[in-house]
PDB file of C-alpha atoms in Angstrom:
ATOM      1  CA  MET A   1      -0.038  -0.323  -0.180  1.00  0.00           C
ATOM      2  CA  VAL A   2       1.371   3.273  -1.227  1.00  0.00           C
ATOM      3  CA  HIS A   3       1.042   6.757   1.747  1.00  0.00           C
ATOM      4  CA  LEU A   4       0.283   9.595  -0.327  1.00  0.00           C
ATOM      5  CA  SER A   5      -1.590  12.675   1.051  1.00  0.00           C
ATOM      6  CA  ALA A   6      -4.067  13.978  -0.512  1.00  0.00           C
ATOM      7  CA  GLU A   7      -2.599  16.688  -2.284  1.00  0.00           C
ATOM      8  CA  GLU A   8       0.603  14.159  -3.687  1.00  0.00           C
ATOM      9  CA  LYS A   9      -2.790  11.706  -4.933  1.00  0.00           C
ATOM     10  CA  GLU A  10      -4.583  15.026  -5.983  1.00  0.00           C
ATOM     11  CA  ALA A  11      -0.800  15.702  -8.066  1.00  0.00           C
ATOM     12  CA  VAL A  12      -0.235  12.297  -9.729  1.00  0.00           C
ATOM     13  CA  LEU A  13      -4.096  12.078 -10.550  1.00  0.00           C
ATOM     14  CA  GLY A  14      -3.756  15.396 -12.144  1.00  0.00           C
ATOM     15  CA  LEU A  15      -0.394  14.793 -14.305  1.00  0.00           C
ATOM     16  CA  TRP A  16      -1.589  11.462 -15.362  1.00  0.00           C
ATOM     17  CA  GLY A  17      -4.688  12.677 -16.966  1.00  0.00           C
ATOM     18  CA  LYS A  18      -2.243  14.776 -19.489  1.00  0.00           C
ATOM     19  CA  VAL A  19       0.087  11.880 -19.938  1.00  0.00           C
ATOM     20  CA  ASN A  20      -0.426  10.273 -23.783  1.00  0.00           C
ATOM     21  CA  VAL A  21       0.266   6.118 -21.443  1.00  0.00           C
ATOM     22  CA  ASP A  22       0.585   4.492 -25.628  1.00  0.00           C
ATOM     23  CA  GLU A  23       3.381   7.067 -25.970  1.00  0.00           C
ATOM     24  CA  VAL A  24       5.308   7.178 -22.867  1.00  0.00           C
ATOM     25  CA  GLY A  25       4.566   3.599 -22.540  1.00  0.00           C
ATOM     26  CA  GLY A  26       6.739   2.828 -25.564  1.00  0.00           C
ATOM     27  CA  GLU A  27       9.137   5.352 -24.793  1.00  0.00           C
ATOM     28  CA  ALA A  28      10.321   4.215 -21.375  1.00  0.00           C
ATOM     29  CA  LEU A  29      10.403   0.442 -21.993  1.00  0.00           C
ATOM     30  CA  GLY A  30      12.483   1.429 -24.855  1.00  0.00           C
ATOM     31  CA  ARG A  31      15.243   3.793 -22.861  1.00  0.00           C
ATOM     32  CA  LEU A  32      15.065   0.708 -19.938  1.00  0.00           C
ATOM     33  CA  LEU A  33      16.229  -1.845 -22.946  1.00  0.00           C
ATOM     34  CA  VAL A  34      18.641   1.282 -23.949  1.00  0.00           C
ATOM     35  CA  VAL A  35      19.881   2.179 -20.883  1.00  0.00           C
ATOM     36  CA  TYR A  36      19.884  -0.641 -19.051  1.00  0.00           C
ATOM     37  CA  PRO A  37      20.445  -3.301 -21.701  1.00  0.00           C
ATOM     38  CA  TRP A  38      20.818  -6.507 -19.516  1.00  0.00           C
ATOM     39  CA  THR A  39      16.832  -5.685 -19.410  1.00  0.00           C
ATOM     40  CA  GLN A  40      16.695  -7.226 -23.446  1.00  0.00           C
ATOM     41  CA  ARG A  41      17.222 -10.546 -22.115  1.00  0.00           C
ATOM     42  CA  PHE A  42      13.728 -10.893 -21.524  1.00  0.00           C
ATOM     43  CA  PHE A  43      12.937  -9.664 -25.058  1.00  0.00           C
ATOM     44  CA  GLU A  44      14.848 -12.094 -27.780  1.00  0.00           C
ATOM     45  CA  SER A  45      12.022 -12.440 -29.360  1.00  0.00           C
ATOM     46  CA  PHE A  46      11.054  -9.105 -30.196  1.00  0.00           C
ATOM     47  CA  GLY A  47      13.597  -8.543 -32.967  1.00  0.00           C
ATOM     48  CA  ASP A  48      16.356  -5.545 -33.537  1.00  0.00           C
ATOM     49  CA  LEU A  49      17.406  -4.296 -30.746  1.00  0.00           C
ATOM     50  CA  SER A  50      20.851  -3.445 -31.778  1.00  0.00           C
ATOM     51  CA  SER A  51      20.684  -0.127 -31.580  1.00  0.00           C
ATOM     52  CA  ALA A  52      19.174   3.002 -29.815  1.00  0.00           C
ATOM     53  CA  ASP A  53      17.530   4.032 -33.086  1.00  0.00           C
ATOM     54  CA  ALA A  54      15.851   0.216 -33.550  1.00  0.00           C
ATOM     55  CA  VAL A  55      15.608  -0.150 -29.958  1.00  0.00           C
ATOM     56  CA  ILE A  56      13.268   2.668 -30.195  1.00  0.00           C
ATOM     57  CA  GLY A  57      11.371   2.244 -33.759  1.00  0.00           C
ATOM     58  CA  ASN A  58      10.975  -1.297 -32.668  1.00  0.00           C
ATOM     59  CA  PRO A  59       7.544  -2.135 -33.290  1.00  0.00           C
ATOM     60  CA  LYS A  60       7.332  -4.821 -30.458  1.00  0.00           C
ATOM     61  CA  VAL A  61       8.979  -2.755 -28.175  1.00  0.00           C
ATOM     62  CA  LYS A  62       6.468   0.088 -28.421  1.00  0.00           C
ATOM     63  CA  ALA A  63       3.123  -2.127 -28.771  1.00  0.00           C
ATOM     64  CA  HIS A  64       4.523  -3.529 -25.679  1.00  0.00           C
ATOM     65  CA  GLY A  65       5.487  -0.775 -23.387  1.00  0.00           C
ATOM     66  CA  LYS A  66       1.855   0.394 -23.769  1.00  0.00           C
ATOM     67  CA  LYS A  67       0.474  -2.778 -22.606  1.00  0.00           C
ATOM     68  CA  VAL A  68       2.771  -2.157 -19.418  1.00  0.00           C
ATOM     69  CA  LEU A  69       1.946   1.035 -18.997  1.00  0.00           C
ATOM     70  CA  GLN A  70      -1.961   0.892 -19.476  1.00  0.00           C
ATOM     71  CA  SER A  71      -2.138  -1.872 -16.613  1.00  0.00           C
ATOM     72  CA  PHE A  72       0.661   0.533 -14.368  1.00  0.00           C
ATOM     73  CA  SER A  73      -2.448   3.325 -15.343  1.00  0.00           C
ATOM     74  CA  ASP A  74      -5.137   0.810 -14.543  1.00  0.00           C
ATOM     75  CA  GLY A  75      -3.231   0.792 -11.013  1.00  0.00           C
ATOM     76  CA  LEU A  76      -3.458   4.509 -10.412  1.00  0.00           C
ATOM     77  CA  LYS A  77      -7.249   3.908  -9.888  1.00  0.00           C
ATOM     78  CA  HIS A  78      -6.300   1.354  -7.060  1.00  0.00           C
ATOM     79  CA  LEU A  79      -3.340   2.858  -5.064  1.00  0.00           C
ATOM     80  CA  ASP A  80      -5.136   2.011  -1.841  1.00  0.00           C
ATOM     81  CA  ASN A  81      -4.551  -1.389  -2.609  1.00  0.00           C
ATOM     82  CA  LEU A  82      -2.011  -2.169  -5.002  1.00  0.00           C
ATOM     83  CA  LYS A  83      -0.608  -5.625  -3.593  1.00  0.00           C
ATOM     84  CA  GLY A  84      -4.217  -6.628  -4.714  1.00  0.00           C
ATOM     85  CA  THR A  85      -4.668  -5.123  -7.687  1.00  0.00           C
ATOM     86  CA  PHE A  86      -1.274  -6.176  -9.091  1.00  0.00           C
ATOM     87  CA  ALA A  87      -1.597  -9.850  -7.703  1.00  0.00           C
ATOM     88  CA  LYS A  88      -2.451 -11.697 -10.637  1.00  0.00           C
ATOM     89  CA  LEU A  89       0.386  -9.757 -12.592  1.00  0.00           C
ATOM     90  CA  SER A  90       2.548 -10.888 -10.033  1.00  0.00           C
ATOM     91  CA  GLU A  91       2.619 -14.278  -9.600  1.00  0.00           C
ATOM     92  CA  LEU A  92       2.667 -14.136 -13.872  1.00  0.00           C
ATOM     93  CA  HIS A  93       6.180 -12.166 -13.874  1.00  0.00           C
ATOM     94  CA  CYS A  94       6.995 -14.720 -10.959  1.00  0.00           C
ATOM     95  CA  ASP A  95       5.839 -18.192 -12.190  1.00  0.00           C
ATOM     96  CA  GLN A  96       5.339 -17.481 -15.978  1.00  0.00           C
ATOM     97  CA  LEU A  97       8.093 -14.605 -17.078  1.00  0.00           C
ATOM     98  CA  HIS A  98      10.990 -14.991 -14.663  1.00  0.00           C
ATOM     99  CA  VAL A  99      11.531 -11.620 -14.420  1.00  0.00           C
ATOM    100  CA  ASP A 100      13.786 -10.149 -11.590  1.00  0.00           C
ATOM    101  CA  PRO A 101      12.339  -7.609  -9.244  1.00  0.00           C
ATOM    102  CA  GLU A 102      14.635  -5.425  -9.016  1.00  0.00           C
ATOM    103  CA  ASN A 103      13.524  -4.879 -13.119  1.00  0.00           C
ATOM    104  CA  PHE A 104      10.357  -2.992 -11.730  1.00  0.00           C
ATOM    105  CA  ARG A 105      12.363  -0.568 -10.177  1.00  0.00           C
ATOM    106  CA  LEU A 106      14.990   0.031 -13.044  1.00  0.00           C
ATOM    107  CA  LEU A 107      11.752   0.885 -15.606  1.00  0.00           C
ATOM    108  CA  GLY A 108       9.372   2.513 -12.672  1.00  0.00           C
ATOM    109  CA  ASN A 109      12.551   5.023 -12.457  1.00  0.00           C
ATOM    110  CA  VAL A 110      12.354   5.293 -16.581  1.00  0.00           C
ATOM    111  CA  ILE A 111       8.680   6.464 -16.327  1.00  0.00           C
ATOM    112  CA  VAL A 112       9.908   8.869 -13.523  1.00  0.00           C
ATOM    113  CA  VAL A 113      12.480  10.249 -15.675  1.00  0.00           C
ATOM    114  CA  VAL A 114       9.989  10.050 -18.732  1.00  0.00           C
ATOM    115  CA  LEU A 115       7.292  12.004 -17.110  1.00  0.00           C
ATOM    116  CA  ALA A 116      10.132  14.617 -16.118  1.00  0.00           C
ATOM    117  CA  ARG A 117      10.929  14.872 -19.947  1.00  0.00           C
ATOM    118  CA  HIS A 118       7.428  15.671 -20.942  1.00  0.00           C
ATOM    119  CA  PHE A 119       6.492  17.970 -18.368  1.00  0.00           C
ATOM    120  CA  GLY A 120       9.453  19.892 -17.721  1.00  0.00           C
ATOM    121  CA  LYS A 121       8.845  22.193 -14.734  1.00  0.00           C
ATOM    122  CA  ASP A 122       6.155  21.238 -13.924  1.00  0.00           C
ATOM    123  CA  PHE A 123       7.580  18.518 -12.863  1.00  0.00           C
ATOM    124  CA  ASN A 124       8.443  19.553  -9.652  1.00  0.00           C
ATOM    125  CA  PRO A 125      10.359  17.971  -6.852  1.00  0.00           C
ATOM    126  CA  ASP A 126       6.939  16.987  -5.495  1.00  0.00           C
ATOM    127  CA  VAL A 127       5.546  15.534  -7.407  1.00  0.00           C
ATOM    128  CA  GLN A 128       9.128  14.012  -8.674  1.00  0.00           C
ATOM    129  CA  ALA A 129       8.538  12.382  -5.120  1.00  0.00           C
ATOM    130  CA  ALA A 130       5.312  11.143  -5.271  1.00  0.00           C
ATOM    131  CA  PHE A 131       5.355   9.057  -9.062  1.00  0.00           C
ATOM    132  CA  GLN A 132       8.816   7.414  -7.107  1.00  0.00           C
ATOM    133  CA  LYS A 133       6.679   6.727  -3.788  1.00  0.00           C
ATOM    134  CA  VAL A 134       3.743   5.466  -6.511  1.00  0.00           C
ATOM    135  CA  VAL A 135       6.363   3.843  -8.885  1.00  0.00           C
ATOM    136  CA  ALA A 136       7.589   2.496  -6.150  1.00  0.00           C
ATOM    137  CA  GLY A 137       4.350   1.389  -4.601  1.00  0.00           C
ATOM    138  CA  VAL A 138       3.839  -0.564  -7.908  1.00  0.00           C
ATOM    139  CA  ALA A 139       7.300  -2.585  -7.715  1.00  0.00           C
ATOM    140  CA  ASN A 140       6.490  -3.870  -4.392  1.00  0.00           C
ATOM    141  CA  ALA A 141       3.652  -5.117  -5.387  1.00  0.00           C
ATOM    142  CA  LEU A 142       4.595  -6.789  -8.294  1.00  0.00           C
ATOM    143  CA  ALA A 143       6.766  -8.940  -6.455  1.00  0.00           C
ATOM    144  CA  HIS A 144       4.634  -9.140  -3.470  1.00  0.00           C
ATOM    145  CA  LYS A 145       3.447 -12.321  -5.220  1.00  0.00           C
ATOM    146  CA  TYR A 146       7.237 -14.600  -5.442  1.00  0.00           C
ATOM    147  CA  HIS A 147       8.251 -17.043  -3.593  1.00  0.00           C
TER     148      HIS A 147
ATOM    149  CA  MET B   1      35.183   2.292 -20.548  1.00  0.00           C
ATOM    150  CA  LEU B   2      33.450   5.197 -21.700  1.00  0.00           C
ATOM    151  CA  SER B   3      33.369   5.033 -25.708  1.00  0.00           C
ATOM    152  CA  ALA B   4      33.422   7.900 -28.154  1.00  0.00           C
ATOM    153  CA  GLN B   5      29.887   8.722 -29.051  1.00  0.00           C
ATOM    154  CA  GLU B   6      29.599   8.664 -24.917  1.00  0.00           C
ATOM    155  CA  ARG B   7      31.764  11.000 -23.994  1.00  0.00           C
ATOM    156  CA  VAL B   8      30.043  13.076 -27.074  1.00  0.00           C
ATOM    157  CA  HIS B   9      27.058  12.768 -25.599  1.00  0.00           C
ATOM    158  CA  ILE B  10      28.726  13.376 -21.662  1.00  0.00           C
ATOM    159  CA  ALA B  11      30.032  17.014 -23.639  1.00  0.00           C
ATOM    160  CA  GLN B  12      27.431  18.248 -25.071  1.00  0.00           C
ATOM    161  CA  VAL B  13      24.531  17.766 -21.812  1.00  0.00           C
ATOM    162  CA  TRP B  14      27.784  19.729 -19.721  1.00  0.00           C
ATOM    163  CA  ASP B  15      28.047  22.349 -22.008  1.00  0.00           C
ATOM    164  CA  LEU B  16      24.101  23.129 -20.437  1.00  0.00           C
ATOM    165  CA  ILE B  17      25.368  23.052 -16.919  1.00  0.00           C
ATOM    166  CA  ALA B  18      28.374  24.174 -16.746  1.00  0.00           C
ATOM    167  CA  GLY B  19      28.313  27.584 -15.494  1.00  0.00           C
ATOM    168  CA  HIS B  20      25.332  27.042 -13.987  1.00  0.00           C
ATOM    169  CA  GLU B  21      26.263  24.804 -11.535  1.00  0.00           C
ATOM    170  CA  ALA B  22      24.742  26.289  -8.328  1.00  0.00           C
ATOM    171  CA  PRO B  23      21.165  26.436  -9.557  1.00  0.00           C
ATOM    172  CA  PHE B  24      21.245  22.712 -11.537  1.00  0.00           C
ATOM    173  CA  GLY B  25      23.500  21.603  -7.515  1.00  0.00           C
ATOM    174  CA  ALA B  26      20.139  22.810  -5.737  1.00  0.00           C
ATOM    175  CA  GLU B  27      17.555  21.448  -7.544  1.00  0.00           C
ATOM    176  CA  LEU B  28      19.526  18.868  -7.384  1.00  0.00           C
ATOM    177  CA  LEU B  29      19.576  18.318  -3.427  1.00  0.00           C
ATOM    178  CA  LEU B  30      16.261  19.461  -3.323  1.00  0.00           C
ATOM    179  CA  ARG B  31      14.470  16.487  -5.566  1.00  0.00           C
ATOM    180  CA  LEU B  32      16.930  14.193  -3.019  1.00  0.00           C
ATOM    181  CA  PHE B  33      16.110  15.262  -0.264  1.00  0.00           C
ATOM    182  CA  THR B  34      11.951  15.449  -1.288  1.00  0.00           C
ATOM    183  CA  ALA B  35      12.270  11.686  -2.816  1.00  0.00           C
ATOM    184  CA  TYR B  36      14.295  10.060  -0.221  1.00  0.00           C
ATOM    185  CA  PRO B  37      13.585  12.406   3.293  1.00  0.00           C
ATOM    186  CA  SER B  38      16.290   9.339   4.719  1.00  0.00           C
ATOM    187  CA  THR B  39      19.483  11.262   2.161  1.00  0.00           C
ATOM    188  CA  LYS B  40      19.139  14.073   4.461  1.00  0.00           C
ATOM    189  CA  THR B  41      21.129  12.456   7.216  1.00  0.00           C
ATOM    190  CA  TYR B  42      24.146  12.821   5.362  1.00  0.00           C
ATOM    191  CA  PHE B  43      23.374  16.323   5.113  1.00  0.00           C
ATOM    192  CA  ARG B  44      22.716  17.575   8.694  1.00  0.00           C
ATOM    193  CA  HIS B  45      25.168  20.974   8.246  1.00  0.00           C
ATOM    194  CA  LEU B  46      22.349  21.847   5.660  1.00  0.00           C
ATOM    195  CA  GLY B  47      19.430  22.284   8.663  1.00  0.00           C
ATOM    196  CA  ASP B  48      16.271  20.381   9.344  1.00  0.00           C
ATOM    197  CA  SER B  49      14.735  21.997   5.950  1.00  0.00           C
ATOM    198  CA  PRO B  50      17.955  23.497   3.619  1.00  0.00           C
ATOM    199  CA  ASP B  51      17.197  26.737   2.743  1.00  0.00           C
ATOM    200  CA  GLN B  52      18.029  27.697  -0.898  1.00  0.00           C
ATOM    201  CA  ALA B  53      20.866  29.776  -0.181  1.00  0.00           C
ATOM    202  CA  ARG B  54      22.566  26.797   1.813  1.00  0.00           C
ATOM    203  CA  LEU B  55      21.366  23.875  -1.054  1.00  0.00           C
ATOM    204  CA  LEU B  56      22.609  26.647  -4.177  1.00  0.00           C
ATOM    205  CA  SER B  57      25.926  26.808  -1.915  1.00  0.00           C
ATOM    206  CA  HIS B  58      26.554  22.976  -1.513  1.00  0.00           C
ATOM    207  CA  GLY B  59      24.735  22.235  -4.642  1.00  0.00           C
ATOM    208  CA  ARG B  60      27.306  23.818  -6.754  1.00  0.00           C
ATOM    209  CA  ARG B  61      29.752  21.745  -4.674  1.00  0.00           C
ATOM    210  CA  LEU B  62      28.529  18.866  -5.930  1.00  0.00           C
ATOM    211  CA  LEU B  63      27.849  19.890  -9.514  1.00  0.00           C
ATOM    212  CA  GLU B  64      31.751  21.651  -9.810  1.00  0.00           C
ATOM    213  CA  ALA B  65      32.954  17.447  -8.752  1.00  0.00           C
ATOM    214  CA  VAL B  66      31.157  16.501 -11.223  1.00  0.00           C
ATOM    215  CA  GLY B  67      32.558  18.948 -13.600  1.00  0.00           C
ATOM    216  CA  VAL B  68      35.870  17.674 -12.327  1.00  0.00           C
ATOM    217  CA  ALA B  69      34.756  14.003 -13.178  1.00  0.00           C
ATOM    218  CA  VAL B  70      33.848  15.318 -16.423  1.00  0.00           C
ATOM    219  CA  GLN B  71      37.235  16.981 -17.004  1.00  0.00           C
ATOM    220  CA  HIS B  72      39.087  13.270 -16.478  1.00  0.00           C
ATOM    221  CA  VAL B  73      36.640  10.679 -17.754  1.00  0.00           C
ATOM    222  CA  ASP B  74      39.648   8.813 -18.285  1.00  0.00           C
ATOM    223  CA  ASN B  75      41.188   9.247 -15.029  1.00  0.00           C
ATOM    224  CA  LEU B  76      38.531   9.402 -12.417  1.00  0.00           C
ATOM    225  CA  ARG B  77      40.548   7.380 -10.039  1.00  0.00           C
ATOM    226  CA  ALA B  78      43.198   9.917  -9.277  1.00  0.00           C
ATOM    227  CA  ALA B  79      40.809  13.286 -10.112  1.00  0.00           C
ATOM    228  CA  LEU B  80      38.298  11.297  -7.885  1.00  0.00           C
ATOM    229  CA  SER B  81      40.854  10.872  -4.809  1.00  0.00           C
ATOM    230  CA  PRO B  82      40.804  13.444  -2.415  1.00  0.00           C
ATOM    231  CA  LEU B  83      36.608  12.378  -2.549  1.00  0.00           C
ATOM    232  CA  ALA B  84      37.380   9.159  -2.087  1.00  0.00           C
ATOM    233  CA  ASP B  85      39.112   9.604   0.935  1.00  0.00           C
ATOM    234  CA  LEU B  86      36.707  12.197   2.313  1.00  0.00           C
ATOM    235  CA  HIS B  87      33.612   9.602   1.158  1.00  0.00           C
ATOM    236  CA  ALA B  88      35.454   6.882   2.894  1.00  0.00           C
ATOM    237  CA  HIS B  89      36.662   8.288   6.039  1.00  0.00           C
ATOM    238  CA  VAL B  90      34.765  11.040   6.446  1.00  0.00           C
ATOM    239  CA  LEU B  91      31.200  10.588   5.339  1.00  0.00           C
ATOM    240  CA  CYS B  92      30.322   7.229   4.900  1.00  0.00           C
ATOM    241  CA  VAL B  93      27.850   7.552   3.151  1.00  0.00           C
ATOM    242  CA  ASP B  94      25.722   4.255   2.213  1.00  0.00           C
ATOM    243  CA  PRO B  95      25.993   3.175  -1.452  1.00  0.00           C
ATOM    244  CA  THR B  96      22.889   2.609  -1.753  1.00  0.00           C
ATOM    245  CA  ASN B  97      22.564   6.224  -2.080  1.00  0.00           C
ATOM    246  CA  PHE B  98      23.999   7.024  -4.884  1.00  0.00           C
ATOM    247  CA  PRO B  99      21.577   5.796  -7.119  1.00  0.00           C
ATOM    248  CA  LEU B 100      19.243   7.689  -5.084  1.00  0.00           C
ATOM    249  CA  LEU B 101      21.141  10.647  -6.858  1.00  0.00           C
ATOM    250  CA  ILE B 102      21.785   9.682  -9.842  1.00  0.00           C
ATOM    251  CA  GLN B 103      17.938   9.021 -10.414  1.00  0.00           C
ATOM    252  CA  CYS B 104      16.909  12.695  -9.539  1.00  0.00           C
ATOM    253  CA  PHE B 105      20.029  13.620 -11.440  1.00  0.00           C
ATOM    254  CA  GLN B 106      18.793  12.788 -14.627  1.00  0.00           C
ATOM    255  CA  VAL B 107      15.075  13.727 -13.903  1.00  0.00           C
ATOM    256  CA  VAL B 108      17.233  17.475 -13.511  1.00  0.00           C
ATOM    257  CA  LEU B 109      18.377  16.443 -17.261  1.00  0.00           C
ATOM    258  CA  ALA B 110      14.966  15.771 -17.975  1.00  0.00           C
ATOM    259  CA  SER B 111      12.585  18.113 -16.932  1.00  0.00           C
ATOM    260  CA  HIS B 112      15.502  20.853 -18.413  1.00  0.00           C
ATOM    261  CA  LEU B 113      16.187  19.544 -21.660  1.00  0.00           C
ATOM    262  CA  GLN B 114      13.055  17.501 -22.180  1.00  0.00           C
ATOM    263  CA  GLY B 115      12.660  16.797 -26.505  1.00  0.00           C
ATOM    264  CA  GLU B 116      16.017  16.963 -26.374  1.00  0.00           C
ATOM    265  CA  PHE B 117      17.206  14.439 -23.650  1.00  0.00           C
ATOM    266  CA  THR B 118      17.824  11.546 -25.442  1.00  0.00           C
ATOM    267  CA  VAL B 119      18.134   7.517 -25.004  1.00  0.00           C
ATOM    268  CA  GLU B 120      21.866   7.839 -25.618  1.00  0.00           C
ATOM    269  CA  MET B 121      22.047  10.974 -23.110  1.00  0.00           C
ATOM    270  CA  GLN B 122      20.403   9.242 -20.077  1.00  0.00           C
ATOM    271  CA  ALA B 123      22.646   6.022 -21.010  1.00  0.00           C
ATOM    272  CA  ALA B 124      25.720   8.103 -21.484  1.00  0.00           C
ATOM    273  CA  TRP B 125      25.047   9.996 -17.647  1.00  0.00           C
ATOM    274  CA  ASP B 126      23.652   7.143 -16.299  1.00  0.00           C
ATOM    275  CA  LYS B 127      27.409   5.040 -17.487  1.00  0.00           C
ATOM    276  CA  PHE B 128      29.410   7.910 -16.070  1.00  0.00           C
ATOM    277  CA  LEU B 129      27.664   8.664 -13.013  1.00  0.00           C
ATOM    278  CA  MET B 130      27.264   5.103 -12.157  1.00  0.00           C
ATOM    279  CA  GLY B 131      31.132   5.255 -12.268  1.00  0.00           C
ATOM    280  CA  VAL B 132      32.166   8.304 -10.543  1.00  0.00           C
ATOM    281  CA  ALA B 133      29.772   6.558  -7.349  1.00  0.00           C
ATOM    282  CA  VAL B 134      32.083   3.569  -7.963  1.00  0.00           C
ATOM    283  CA  VAL B 135      35.069   5.364  -7.882  1.00  0.00           C
ATOM    284  CA  LEU B 136      34.188   7.401  -4.155  1.00  0.00           C
ATOM    285  CA  THR B 137      32.957   4.326  -2.984  1.00  0.00           C
ATOM    286  CA  GLU B 138      36.073   2.141  -3.508  1.00  0.00           C
ATOM    287  CA  LYS B 139      38.148   3.054  -0.991  1.00  0.00           C
ATOM    288  CA  TYR B 140      35.604   2.108   1.696  1.00  0.00           C
ATOM    289  CA  ARG B 141      37.084  -0.984   2.553  1.00  0.00           C
TER     290      ARG B 141
END
């Protein structure tokens, strides 16, 4: 469960309302795969990831980024019950996908950087702090069912 | 360890910061303290709620040190040796804090450069700053 003040919640949801979830998803996943190339280990079937341009332009990366961020977006509607909301996805990532939860933290941080890129000065320290709490909460929820 | 291309990206971004170390540094510290309040335990000399003057002053020192690292990418160990001693013997900052500072650094860059903050710049700066962190914590034990 993530502990946001009323102001933080308002800041998060307010900013999120202006986000193009599809675009931000593709960009975040693309940046993850370039900045932390070892994360490519989960995406060997995605085709050409040989250069930054190839990754950013890769249609499978964009599509998957969109899917991931839509799921993240759904999670924002349930900030009081992230563990419940992401329980099934947590099991999937452990049992079928075998993803080290550290990757959720890395992606969360990249999402924050992408938001900063899009919103500039509006992404002030308080807004960043609120989002860092949210991405940490989502990462923990996704790791919760690991065994 | 850094490719020629990566050095170009590091220099390009540094060009935008050079001369503005104080405001960038102040923003970096404010973001760090706001998002990760536990990091304030290492900056008690700045007070409980550091004012802008203290943030600017300490922020400048921090970014000037980054500037030294930028000028000596090929020889970080020698260039940062006094700072490595300081962190090992005096400051004793737990190594897990450096990635938090690096995350805030990326956010500062992204929010200022916006459309110009390419993925290559983000990748080069992440790699570079992690390299600096490794050098600063190398003498811990």
